[in-house]
């Protein structure tokens, strides 16, 4: 029989250590011969990313520690490994060089740079015989935004490295046509982000491997290409959105462009990491596609996009390939964590990695809902209600609610099991993951609701959801909190400094000073150094907007207690902004805490950090929302 105990006080078998063990997970999956290989983040090994392969009965490491298969291309990283001419090639996090696995061991293919990590590689792909193609970026000055990039070919014998092209400031790796006579890639320039506008380039390839002048065959200032593959020596398949939705198009070298199956569905996504995939050809005019994160088969014959294995509601664009008559990929669902699976085209699911035994009764079932704002805009939400068979709340009590804000802000929260959220729901705290205006998965028009409105639309959408859940009797209006990391950290901080909706919030590795997060007046990294041109407005014309919407400038209006969590090696949202915000809280009487984690970058990868951050967050909510939190150390709050 369930014990009666207030929401938030329930004990749960889902511990912070269990959440940490699940953190990271598989990524960058591909097929080598008849084997499935992938990169695997390991929090228990200080966040190292291992390269592994599926073998009968389990998995096997391809590379032992300390090799860390990861890179800093665009700071978010690009595809970090490839199998080229029988050789494993990869980037190593510590020095960002390219290495190959030979019969004698691991050998470097690229030289050691003059300054540590000043030359970086990513988006590795097989090139001509004896070469691996990559995007290379080099620091050219003292600022993080002082970067130049080229497409390069790296000899597998380590003897040479040659430049292929440099069409744009940002580039994806070139892909050779089946006959080797052409290469295709896409690129973009500041101030555009890749989901704003990109250009698809094709260049002739000479017999000696050099590229001739390129020409643009698709894309443009307001058309985004997010993936391209060769179909024949004369045709390409690409995902682009001239009609407002990322659809699959056939592009001829003669300039022809055909949407092979027009649908008002997103078959692509935001290119945060180069080398991501949202479609793979199956042959016969059929293609496996990821439609807003779900697997489907697109059939050109009738223009249909038919869901497959609908219990898997969240597929990763960094893990998706044809294998054994079906699809191998990284996918999760409402009752299962993301894992490596094989799915037949009839929908049969086979786990390629063991599924952990989870206490199913303690896991929340994600509910997809849509709310309407006062302005008449619809906002999709994934709601996770409290779930714990051992406890029930006192009659009439409503649960505290965490409004969870995803990053990006072009991210999308899909309805899947997330143990981090289950950590809270199994203790009696509801979570609403909001796909606010600006999220991807709902078409370009929805994404562009946030154009020049960051800090306004995202904040208002989250408030509308919180208030709607209170009005529906699903949350306690006096115990609302907001949490988010990166861009979600900005929205959480902006919500706490411009509204009175929330009692408290957790702000993780955030943007807090908008002008300070630009290449013009700040010190952010190159990839996002002009991002705010679109999200807030171009400088100097929009300068006042930058001030008005910066949480740092509005800190005097902080609505309530706040917990900051920050990695000290974060190059995307450096700790200086959080340092400044927290310094201004001392002596003001508002409870706050600041956790600074050495060795962590943007997002937390080490098990000890994940445990410390999660337990501190629970203790923080208990203290400021008024409930006991048994089983976790009390977080000391300052005032």
Coordinates of C-alpha atoms in Angstrom, one line a residue:
X1 CA 0.0 0.0 0.0
X2 CA 1.3 3.5 -0.9
X3 CA 2.6 5.7 1.9
X4 CA 1.1 9.2 2.1
X5 CA 3.9 11.7 1.8
X6 CA 4.1 15.2 0.3
X7 CA 5.2 15.6 -3.3
X8 CA 9.0 16.0 -3.5
X9 CA 9.7 13.9 -0.4
X10 CA 9.3 10.5 -2.0
X11 CA 12.3 8.1 -2.0
X12 CA 13.2 6.5 -5.3
X13 CA 15.4 3.7 -6.6
X14 CA 16.4 6.1 -9.5
X15 CA 19.5 7.6 -7.9
X16 CA 21.8 10.3 -9.3
X17 CA 24.5 7.6 -9.8
X18 CA 22.1 5.6 -12.0
X19 CA 21.4 8.8 -14.0
X20 CA 25.2 9.4 -14.4
X21 CA 25.8 5.8 -15.5
X22 CA 23.2 6.4 -18.3
X23 CA 24.6 9.8 -19.3
X24 CA 26.3 10.3 -22.6
X25 CA 25.3 7.1 -24.4
X26 CA 26.0 6.0 -28.0
X27 CA 26.6 8.4 -30.9
X28 CA 28.2 8.5 -34.3
X29 CA 27.0 5.1 -35.4
X30 CA 28.0 3.5 -38.7
X31 CA 28.4 0.1 -40.4
X32 CA 31.9 -1.4 -41.0
X33 CA 31.6 -4.5 -43.2
X34 CA 28.7 -6.4 -41.6
X35 CA 29.4 -4.9 -38.1
X36 CA 27.8 -2.0 -36.3
X37 CA 30.3 0.4 -34.8
X38 CA 29.7 3.6 -32.7
X39 CA 31.3 6.1 -30.3
X40 CA 30.2 5.8 -26.7
X41 CA 30.4 8.4 -24.0
X42 CA 31.5 7.1 -20.7
X43 CA 30.9 9.3 -17.6
X44 CA 32.6 6.7 -15.4
X45 CA 35.8 7.2 -17.4
X46 CA 35.9 11.0 -16.9
X47 CA 33.7 11.5 -19.9
X48 CA 35.9 9.7 -22.4
X49 CA 34.3 8.8 -25.7
X50 CA 35.2 5.2 -26.7
X51 CA 35.0 3.6 -30.1
X52 CA 33.2 0.3 -29.8
X53 CA 31.6 -2.4 -32.0
X54 CA 28.8 -4.9 -31.6
X55 CA 30.0 -8.5 -31.3
X56 CA 28.0 -11.7 -30.5
X57 CA 26.9 -11.4 -26.9
X58 CA 27.8 -7.8 -26.3
X59 CA 30.3 -5.1 -27.4
X60 CA 34.1 -4.8 -27.8
X61 CA 36.3 -1.7 -27.5
X62 CA 38.1 -0.8 -30.7
X63 CA 40.3 1.7 -29.0
X64 CA 41.5 1.4 -25.3
X65 CA 41.8 4.3 -22.9
X66 CA 43.1 7.0 -22.9
X67 CA 42.0 7.5 -26.6
X68 CA 39.0 9.9 -26.6
X69 CA 37.1 9.9 -29.9
X70 CA 35.9 13.5 -30.0
X71 CA 36.8 16.8 -31.6
X72 CA 36.1 20.6 -31.3
X73 CA 35.0 21.3 -34.9
X74 CA 32.7 24.3 -34.6
X75 CA 33.1 23.6 -30.8
X76 CA 30.1 21.2 -30.9
X77 CA 32.1 18.5 -32.8
X78 CA 31.8 16.7 -36.1
X79 CA 31.9 13.0 -37.1
X80 CA 35.0 11.9 -35.2
X81 CA 35.9 8.6 -36.9
X82 CA 35.8 6.7 -40.2
X83 CA 36.9 3.4 -41.6
X84 CA 39.0 4.1 -44.7
X85 CA 40.7 1.5 -46.9
X86 CA 40.6 -1.0 -44.0
X87 CA 42.1 1.6 -41.5
X88 CA 40.3 3.1 -38.5
X89 CA 40.9 6.9 -38.5
X90 CA 39.8 9.1 -35.6
X91 CA 40.2 12.5 -33.9
X92 CA 41.6 12.5 -30.3
X93 CA 40.2 15.0 -27.9
X94 CA 43.4 15.8 -26.0
X95 CA 45.3 17.3 -28.9
X96 CA 42.6 17.4 -31.7
X97 CA 44.9 15.6 -34.1
X98 CA 43.9 12.8 -36.6
X99 CA 45.2 9.3 -35.8
X100 CA 45.1 5.9 -37.5
X101 CA 45.1 2.5 -36.0
X102 CA 47.9 0.5 -37.7
X103 CA 49.3 -3.0 -37.1
X104 CA 51.9 -1.4 -34.8
X105 CA 49.5 0.7 -32.8
X106 CA 48.0 4.1 -33.0
X107 CA 49.9 6.6 -35.1
X108 CA 49.3 10.3 -35.8
X109 CA 48.4 11.4 -39.4
X110 CA 48.5 15.1 -38.7
X111 CA 51.3 17.2 -37.2
X112 CA 51.3 18.5 -33.7
X113 CA 50.2 22.2 -33.8
X114 CA 52.4 25.0 -32.4
X115 CA 49.7 25.8 -29.8
X116 CA 47.7 23.1 -28.1
X117 CA 44.4 22.4 -30.0
X118 CA 45.0 25.3 -32.3
X119 CA 44.4 23.1 -35.4
X120 CA 41.3 20.9 -35.2
X121 CA 39.7 18.3 -37.6
X122 CA 36.2 16.8 -37.9
X123 CA 33.6 15.3 -40.1
X124 CA 35.9 12.5 -41.2
X125 CA 35.0 10.6 -44.4
X126 CA 36.7 8.3 -46.9
X127 CA 38.2 10.2 -49.8
X128 CA 40.3 9.0 -52.7
X129 CA 42.2 5.8 -52.3
X130 CA 44.8 6.3 -49.5
X131 CA 43.2 9.5 -48.2
X132 CA 40.7 10.6 -45.6
X133 CA 38.8 13.8 -46.2
X134 CA 38.1 16.2 -43.3
X135 CA 37.2 19.8 -42.4
X136 CA 40.2 21.5 -40.8
X137 CA 39.9 24.6 -38.7
X138 CA 42.8 26.7 -37.5
X139 CA 43.2 29.5 -35.0
X140 CA 44.5 32.7 -36.7
X141 CA 44.5 35.1 -33.8
X142 CA 43.9 35.6 -30.0
X143 CA 40.1 35.6 -30.0
X144 CA 38.0 32.4 -30.1
X145 CA 36.3 33.8 -33.2
X146 CA 39.6 34.1 -35.1
X147 CA 39.2 30.9 -37.2
X148 CA 39.7 29.9 -40.8
X149 CA 38.6 26.6 -42.3
X150 CA 39.5 24.4 -45.3
X151 CA 38.5 21.1 -46.7
X152 CA 41.6 18.9 -46.7
X153 CA 42.7 15.4 -47.8
X154 CA 45.0 13.6 -45.3
X155 CA 47.2 10.8 -46.5
X156 CA 46.7 7.6 -44.5
X157 CA 50.5 7.1 -44.5
X158 CA 50.8 10.4 -42.6
X159 CA 53.0 11.8 -45.3
X160 CA 51.0 14.8 -46.5
X161 CA 47.9 17.0 -46.1
X162 CA 46.5 19.0 -49.0
X163 CA 43.8 21.7 -49.2
X164 CA 40.9 20.8 -51.5
X165 CA 38.6 23.9 -51.2
X166 CA 37.5 26.7 -49.0
X167 CA 34.2 27.9 -50.5
X168 CA 32.7 29.3 -47.3
X169 CA 33.6 30.2 -43.7
X170 CA 31.8 27.1 -42.5
X171 CA 32.0 23.8 -44.4
X172 CA 30.9 20.2 -44.4
X173 CA 33.2 17.4 -45.6
X174 CA 33.3 16.8 -49.4
X175 CA 31.7 13.6 -50.7
X176 CA 32.9 12.0 -53.9
X177 CA 30.5 11.0 -56.7
X178 CA 30.3 7.2 -57.5
X179 CA 32.7 7.7 -60.5
X180 CA 35.0 10.0 -58.5
X181 CA 34.7 12.8 -61.0
X182 CA 32.8 15.3 -58.7
X183 CA 32.7 16.3 -55.1
X184 CA 29.8 17.8 -53.2
X185 CA 29.6 19.7 -49.9
X186 CA 27.7 22.6 -48.5
X187 CA 28.7 25.7 -46.6
X188 CA 27.5 29.0 -45.1
X189 CA 28.9 32.3 -44.0
X190 CA 28.3 34.7 -41.1
X191 CA 25.8 35.9 -40.0
X192 CA 23.7 32.8 -41.1
X193 CA 23.5 29.7 -39.0
X194 CA 23.2 26.4 -41.0
X195 CA 19.4 26.2 -40.4
X196 CA 19.0 29.7 -41.9
X197 CA 20.7 29.4 -45.3
X198 CA 23.4 27.2 -46.8
X199 CA 24.7 26.6 -50.3
X200 CA 25.2 23.2 -51.9
X201 CA 28.4 23.1 -53.9
X202 CA 29.7 20.8 -56.6
X203 CA 33.2 20.8 -58.0
X204 CA 34.9 18.7 -60.7
X205 CA 37.7 16.4 -59.4
X206 CA 40.8 16.1 -61.6
X207 CA 42.7 12.8 -62.1
X208 CA 45.4 14.1 -59.6
X209 CA 42.7 14.6 -57.0
X210 CA 42.6 18.4 -57.1
X211 CA 39.2 20.2 -57.1
X212 CA 38.3 22.6 -59.8
X213 CA 36.1 25.7 -59.2
X214 CA 32.8 24.9 -57.5
X215 CA 29.4 26.0 -58.5
X216 CA 26.3 26.3 -56.3
X217 CA 23.5 23.8 -57.4
X218 CA 21.0 24.4 -54.5
X219 CA 20.3 26.3 -51.3
X220 CA 20.6 30.0 -50.7
X221 CA 20.2 32.8 -48.2
X222 CA 16.8 31.5 -47.0
X223 CA 17.1 27.8 -47.9
X224 CA 18.8 25.4 -45.6
X225 CA 20.5 22.2 -46.8
X226 CA 21.3 19.8 -43.9
X227 CA 22.4 16.6 -45.6
X228 CA 23.6 15.6 -49.1
X229 CA 24.4 12.2 -50.6
X230 CA 25.3 11.1 -54.1
X231 CA 22.7 9.0 -55.9
X232 CA 24.4 8.5 -59.3
X233 CA 27.3 10.2 -61.0
X234 CA 24.8 12.8 -62.3
X235 CA 22.4 13.2 -59.4
X236 CA 22.4 14.1 -55.7
X237 CA 19.9 13.5 -52.9
X238 CA 19.6 16.3 -50.4
X239 CA 17.4 17.5 -47.5
X240 CA 16.5 21.2 -48.0
X241 CA 13.6 23.5 -47.1
X242 CA 12.6 25.8 -50.0
X243 CA 8.9 25.1 -49.0
X244 CA 9.4 25.7 -45.3
X245 CA 10.0 22.0 -44.4
X246 CA 13.1 19.9 -44.7
X247 CA 12.1 17.5 -47.5
X248 CA 14.1 15.1 -49.6
X249 CA 15.0 16.5 -53.1
X250 CA 16.8 15.1 -56.1
X251 CA 19.3 17.5 -57.6
X252 CA 20.8 17.1 -61.0
X253 CA 24.2 18.5 -62.1
X254 CA 22.2 20.3 -64.8
X255 CA 20.6 22.3 -62.0
X256 CA 17.2 20.5 -61.9
X257 CA 15.5 20.3 -58.5
X258 CA 12.7 17.9 -57.6
X259 CA 11.0 17.4 -54.2
X260 CA 10.6 13.6 -54.3
X261 CA 7.8 13.5 -51.7
X262 CA 6.4 16.9 -50.6
X263 CA 5.2 16.7 -47.0
X264 CA 4.6 19.2 -44.3
X265 CA 6.9 17.3 -42.0
X266 CA 10.5 17.9 -41.0
X267 CA 12.7 15.1 -42.5
X268 CA 15.9 17.0 -41.4
X269 CA 17.1 19.0 -38.5
X270 CA 19.5 21.7 -37.3
X271 CA 23.2 20.9 -38.2
X272 CA 24.8 21.5 -34.8
X273 CA 27.2 18.6 -35.5
X274 CA 28.6 18.1 -39.1
X275 CA 28.2 14.6 -40.3
X276 CA 24.7 14.2 -38.9
X277 CA 22.3 12.1 -41.0
X278 CA 18.5 12.2 -41.3
X279 CA 18.1 9.9 -44.3
X280 CA 19.7 6.9 -45.9
X281 CA 18.7 5.4 -49.3
X282 CA 17.2 1.9 -49.3
X283 CA 17.1 1.4 -53.0
X284 CA 14.2 1.2 -55.4
X285 CA 13.0 4.7 -54.7
X286 CA 12.7 4.1 -51.0
X287 CA 14.5 5.9 -48.3
X288 CA 14.7 5.6 -44.5
X289 CA 14.1 9.1 -43.0
X290 CA 13.9 10.6 -39.6
X291 CA 10.6 12.6 -39.5
X292 CA 10.8 14.9 -36.5
X293 CA 13.0 12.3 -34.7
X294 CA 10.9 9.2 -35.6
X295 CA 11.9 6.5 -38.1
X296 CA 9.8 6.3 -41.3
X297 CA 10.1 5.0 -44.9
X298 CA 9.7 7.4 -47.7
X299 CA 8.4 5.8 -50.9
X300 CA 8.8 7.9 -54.1
X301 CA 6.2 5.8 -55.9
X302 CA 3.3 7.2 -54.0
X303 CA 5.0 10.1 -52.0
X304 CA 4.2 8.4 -48.7
X305 CA 6.2 8.7 -45.5
X306 CA 5.2 5.7 -43.4
X307 CA 6.2 5.3 -39.7
X308 CA 8.3 2.3 -38.7
X309 CA 8.7 0.9 -35.1
X310 CA 6.5 3.6 -33.6
X311 CA 7.5 2.6 -30.1
X312 CA 10.9 4.3 -30.8
X313 CA 10.0 8.0 -30.6
X314 CA 13.4 9.5 -30.5
X315 CA 16.2 8.7 -33.1
X316 CA 19.6 10.4 -33.1
X317 CA 20.9 12.0 -36.3
X318 CA 24.4 11.0 -35.2
X319 CA 23.5 7.3 -35.4
X320 CA 21.6 6.0 -38.4
X321 CA 22.7 3.6 -41.1
X322 CA 21.5 0.7 -43.4
X323 CA 22.3 -2.7 -42.0
X324 CA 21.3 -6.3 -42.6
X325 CA 18.1 -5.5 -44.6
X326 CA 17.0 -2.8 -42.1
X327 CA 18.2 0.1 -40.1
X328 CA 20.8 0.3 -37.3
X329 CA 20.7 3.4 -35.2
X330 CA 20.6 5.0 -31.8
X331 CA 17.0 5.3 -30.6
X332 CA 14.8 5.5 -27.5
X333 CA 11.2 5.6 -26.6
X334 CA 8.8 6.4 -23.8
X335 CA 9.9 3.5 -21.7
X336 CA 13.4 2.9 -22.9
X337 CA 16.6 4.9 -22.9
X338 CA 18.5 5.7 -26.1
X339 CA 20.5 2.6 -27.1
X340 CA 21.8 0.9 -30.3
X341 CA 19.1 -1.0 -32.1
X342 CA 18.4 -2.8 -35.3
X343 CA 14.9 -2.3 -36.9
X344 CA 13.6 -4.3 -39.8
X345 CA 11.6 -2.5 -42.4
X346 CA 8.6 -4.3 -41.0
X347 CA 9.2 -2.8 -37.6
X348 CA 10.8 -5.6 -35.6
X349 CA 13.2 -4.1 -33.0
X350 CA 16.4 -5.9 -31.9
X351 CA 18.6 -4.5 -29.2
X352 CA 22.3 -4.5 -30.2
X353 CA 23.3 -3.4 -26.7
X354 CA 21.9 -4.8 -23.5
X355 CA 18.9 -2.8 -22.1
X356 CA 19.4 -2.0 -18.4
X357 CA 16.7 -3.3 -16.0
X358 CA 14.8 -0.2 -14.9
X359 CA 12.1 0.0 -12.3
X360 CA 9.3 0.6 -14.8
X361 CA 6.7 1.6 -12.2
X362 CA 8.9 4.5 -11.2
X363 CA 9.2 5.8 -14.7
X364 CA 6.9 8.6 -16.0
X365 CA 5.0 8.1 -19.2
X366 CA 5.6 11.2 -21.5
X367 CA 2.4 12.8 -22.6
X368 CA 2.5 15.0 -25.8
X369 CA 0.3 18.0 -25.4
X370 CA -0.3 21.3 -27.1
X371 CA -1.1 24.5 -25.3
X372 CA -2.2 27.9 -26.7
X373 CA -0.7 31.2 -25.7
X374 CA -2.7 34.4 -25.1
X375 CA -1.5 35.5 -28.6
X376 CA -3.1 32.4 -30.1
X377 CA 0.2 30.6 -30.8
X378 CA 0.3 26.8 -30.2
X379 CA 3.1 25.4 -28.1
X380 CA 3.9 21.6 -28.1
X381 CA 4.9 20.2 -24.7
X382 CA 6.0 16.8 -23.4
X383 CA 4.6 16.4 -19.9
X384 CA 6.0 14.0 -17.3
X385 CA 3.8 13.5 -14.3
X386 CA 5.0 12.2 -10.9
X387 CA 5.2 8.4 -10.8
X388 CA 6.1 6.3 -7.8
X389 CA 4.1 3.2 -6.7
X390 CA 5.4 3.4 -3.1
X391 CA 3.9 6.9 -2.4
X392 CA 0.9 9.0 -2.8
X393 CA 0.5 12.7 -2.0
X394 CA -1.9 14.0 0.7
X395 CA -5.4 14.5 -0.7
X396 CA -5.8 17.9 -2.4
X397 CA -2.0 18.5 -2.8
X398 CA -0.7 19.5 -6.2
X399 CA 2.8 18.7 -7.3
X400 CA 5.7 21.2 -7.8
X401 CA 6.4 21.7 -11.5
X402 CA 9.8 22.1 -13.2
X403 CA 9.5 23.9 -16.6
X404 CA 12.4 22.3 -18.6
X405 CA 13.8 24.4 -21.3
X406 CA 15.9 22.7 -24.0
X407 CA 19.0 24.2 -25.6
X408 CA 19.7 25.4 -29.0
X409 CA 17.3 27.2 -29.0
X410 CA 16.7 25.2 -32.1
X411 CA 16.5 21.9 -30.1
X412 CA 13.5 19.7 -29.8
X413 CA 12.4 17.7 -26.8
X414 CA 11.0 14.3 -28.0
X415 CA 8.7 12.0 -26.0
X416 CA 11.2 9.5 -24.6
X417 CA 12.5 8.2 -21.3
X418 CA 15.0 10.6 -19.7
X419 CA 16.4 9.3 -16.4
X420 CA 17.4 12.8 -15.4
X421 CA 13.8 13.9 -15.5
X422 CA 12.7 10.6 -14.0
X423 CA 15.0 11.4 -11.1
X424 CA 12.6 14.3 -10.3
X425 CA 9.3 12.7 -11.3
X426 CA 9.9 9.6 -9.2
X427 CA 10.3 11.9 -6.2
X428 CA 7.0 13.6 -6.8
X429 CA 8.0 16.6 -9.0
X430 CA 6.3 17.1 -12.3
X431 CA 8.3 18.2 -15.4
X432 CA 7.0 20.0 -18.5
X433 CA 9.5 20.0 -21.4
X434 CA 8.5 22.9 -23.6
X435 CA 9.1 23.1 -27.4
X436 CA 8.8 26.8 -27.4
X437 CA 8.8 29.0 -30.5
X438 CA 12.2 28.6 -32.2
X439 CA 12.3 24.8 -31.7
X440 CA 12.9 22.6 -34.7
X441 CA 10.6 19.8 -35.8
X442 CA 7.7 22.0 -36.6
X443 CA 8.7 23.8 -39.8
X444 CA 10.6 26.9 -40.6
X445 CA 7.8 29.3 -39.7
X446 CA 7.6 27.9 -36.2
X447 CA 11.4 28.1 -35.9
X448 CA 11.4 31.7 -37.1
X449 CA 8.9 32.8 -34.4
X450 CA 12.1 33.4 -32.4
X451 CA 13.8 35.7 -35.0
X452 CA 14.8 38.8 -33.2
X453 CA 12.6 37.6 -30.3
X454 CA 14.9 35.5 -28.1
X455 CA 14.2 36.3 -24.5
X456 CA 10.6 37.3 -25.4
X457 CA 8.8 34.4 -27.3
X458 CA 10.7 31.6 -25.5
X459 CA 10.0 33.1 -22.1
X460 CA 6.3 33.8 -22.9
X461 CA 5.7 30.3 -24.3
X462 CA 7.2 28.7 -21.2
X463 CA 5.1 30.9 -18.9
X464 CA 2.0 30.1 -20.9
X465 CA 2.6 26.4 -20.4
X466 CA 3.3 26.7 -16.7
X467 CA 0.1 28.8 -16.2
X468 CA -2.0 26.4 -18.3
X469 CA -0.8 23.4 -16.2
X470 CA -1.7 25.3 -13.0
X471 CA -5.1 26.2 -14.4
X472 CA -5.7 22.5 -15.4
X473 CA -5.0 21.4 -11.8
X474 CA -1.8 19.6 -12.7
X475 CA 0.7 21.8 -10.8
X476 CA 0.9 23.9 -7.7
X477 CA 1.0 27.5 -8.9
X478 CA 3.0 28.5 -5.8
X479 CA 5.8 25.9 -6.5
X480 CA 6.9 26.5 -10.0
X481 CA 10.5 26.4 -11.1
X482 CA 12.4 26.7 -14.4
X483 CA 15.5 24.9 -15.4
X484 CA 17.7 24.9 -18.5
X485 CA 21.2 24.6 -19.9
X486 CA 23.0 26.6 -22.6
X487 CA 20.4 28.5 -24.6
X488 CA 17.9 26.9 -22.1
X489 CA 20.0 28.5 -19.4
X490 CA 19.5 31.9 -21.0
X491 CA 15.7 31.4 -21.1
X492 CA 15.6 30.2 -17.5
X493 CA 17.6 33.2 -16.4
X494 CA 15.6 35.6 -18.6
X495 CA 12.4 34.1 -17.1
X496 CA 13.6 34.7 -13.6
X497 CA 14.6 38.3 -14.3
X498 CA 11.7 39.4 -16.4
X499 CA 8.6 37.5 -15.0
X500 CA 7.3 36.6 -11.5
X501 CA 5.9 33.3 -12.6
X502 CA 8.6 31.1 -11.0
X503 CA 9.6 30.8 -7.4
X504 CA 13.1 29.6 -8.3
X505 CA 15.3 28.2 -11.1
X506 CA 18.4 26.3 -12.1
X507 CA 20.6 27.9 -14.7
X508 CA 23.3 25.7 -16.3
X509 CA 26.2 26.9 -18.4
X510 CA 24.2 29.8 -19.7
X511 CA 24.4 33.0 -21.8
X512 CA 23.8 35.9 -19.5
X513 CA 25.2 38.9 -21.2
X514 CA 24.1 39.1 -24.8
X515 CA 26.5 41.7 -26.1
X516 CA 29.3 39.8 -24.3
X517 CA 28.3 36.7 -26.3
X518 CA 29.1 38.0 -29.8
X519 CA 32.2 38.2 -31.9
X520 CA 31.8 41.9 -32.3
X521 CA 31.8 43.0 -28.6
X522 CA 32.3 39.7 -26.7
X523 CA 34.5 36.7 -26.6
X524 CA 32.4 33.7 -27.8
X525 CA 33.4 31.0 -30.2
X526 CA 33.3 31.5 -34.0
X527 CA 30.4 29.2 -34.8
X528 CA 27.8 31.2 -32.8
X529 CA 29.6 34.6 -32.8
X530 CA 27.0 36.1 -35.1
X531 CA 24.0 33.9 -34.0
X532 CA 22.5 36.8 -32.1
X533 CA 22.1 38.8 -35.3
X534 CA 19.1 36.6 -36.0
X535 CA 18.0 35.9 -32.5
X536 CA 18.2 39.4 -31.2
X537 CA 19.2 41.7 -34.1
X538 CA 22.3 43.0 -35.7
X539 CA 24.6 45.3 -33.8
X540 CA 24.9 48.2 -33.4
X541 CA 21.3 49.0 -34.5
X542 CA 19.8 46.6 -31.9
X543 CA 22.2 47.5 -29.0
X544 CA 19.4 48.5 -26.7
X545 CA 17.6 45.2 -27.2
X546 CA 20.8 43.4 -26.1
X547 CA 20.8 45.3 -22.9
X548 CA 17.1 45.0 -22.2
X549 CA 17.1 41.2 -22.6
X550 CA 20.3 40.3 -20.9
X551 CA 19.7 38.5 -17.6
X552 CA 22.9 40.1 -16.3
X553 CA 21.6 43.6 -16.9
X554 CA 18.3 42.6 -15.2
X555 CA 19.7 40.8 -12.2
X556 CA 18.2 43.4 -9.8
X557 CA 14.8 42.1 -10.8
X558 CA 15.6 38.4 -9.9
X559 CA 12.3 36.8 -8.9
X560 CA 13.6 34.3 -6.5
X561 CA 16.4 31.8 -5.5
X562 CA 18.7 30.6 -8.2
X563 CA 21.2 27.7 -8.6
X564 CA 24.0 28.2 -11.1
X565 CA 26.0 25.2 -12.5
X566 CA 29.0 25.8 -14.7
X567 CA 31.9 23.9 -16.3
X568 CA 35.1 25.7 -16.0
X569 CA 36.5 24.6 -19.4
X570 CA 33.4 25.7 -21.3
X571 CA 34.5 27.5 -24.5
X572 CA 30.9 28.0 -25.7
X573 CA 29.4 29.7 -22.7
X574 CA 32.5 30.6 -20.7
X575 CA 32.2 30.8 -16.9
X576 CA 33.0 34.5 -16.7
X577 CA 29.4 35.5 -17.3
X578 CA 28.0 33.3 -14.5
X579 CA 30.8 34.5 -12.3
X580 CA 29.7 38.1 -12.8
X581 CA 26.0 37.3 -12.2
X582 CA 26.7 35.4 -8.9
X583 CA 29.1 38.1 -7.7
X584 CA 26.3 40.6 -7.8
X585 CA 24.0 38.4 -5.7
X586 CA 26.2 38.5 -2.6
X587 CA 24.5 40.3 0.3
X588 CA 21.2 40.9 -1.4
X589 CA 19.3 38.4 0.7
X590 CA 18.2 36.1 -2.2
X591 CA 19.2 32.5 -1.6
X592 CA 21.6 31.2 -4.2
X593 CA 24.3 28.6 -4.9
X594 CA 27.0 28.3 -7.5
X595 CA 28.6 25.1 -8.5
X596 CA 31.8 25.3 -10.6
X597 CA 33.1 22.1 -12.1
X598 CA 36.7 21.7 -13.1
X599 CA 37.4 19.6 -16.1
X600 CA 33.9 20.1 -17.6
X601 CA 33.1 21.8 -20.8
X602 CA 29.7 22.7 -22.3
X603 CA 27.4 20.1 -20.6
X604 CA 28.5 17.7 -18.0
X605 CA 30.2 14.4 -18.9
X606 CA 31.9 13.1 -15.8
X607 CA 29.9 10.9 -13.5
X608 CA 31.0 12.7 -10.3
X609 CA 29.8 16.0 -11.8
X610 CA 26.5 14.6 -12.9
X611 CA 25.8 13.2 -9.4
X612 CA 26.8 16.4 -7.6
X613 CA 24.8 18.6 -9.9
X614 CA 21.6 16.5 -9.8
X615 CA 21.6 16.0 -6.0
X616 CA 22.3 19.7 -5.4
X617 CA 19.4 20.6 -7.7
X618 CA 17.0 18.4 -5.8
X619 CA 18.2 19.8 -2.4
X620 CA 17.8 23.3 -3.8
X621 CA 14.2 22.8 -4.9
X622 CA 13.4 21.2 -1.5
X623 CA 14.7 24.2 0.4
X624 CA 13.1 26.9 -1.7
X625 CA 9.8 25.1 -2.5
X626 CA 9.3 23.7 1.0
X627 CA 9.7 20.0 1.1
X628 CA 12.3 17.6 2.6
X629 CA 14.7 15.7 0.3
X630 CA 15.8 12.5 2.1
X631 CA 18.9 10.8 0.8
X632 CA 20.8 13.7 -0.6
X633 CA 23.3 16.1 1.1
X634 CA 21.9 19.5 1.9
X635 CA 23.2 22.2 -0.5
X636 CA 24.5 25.2 1.3
X637 CA 22.8 28.4 0.1
X638 CA 24.3 31.9 0.3
X639 CA 22.4 35.1 0.6

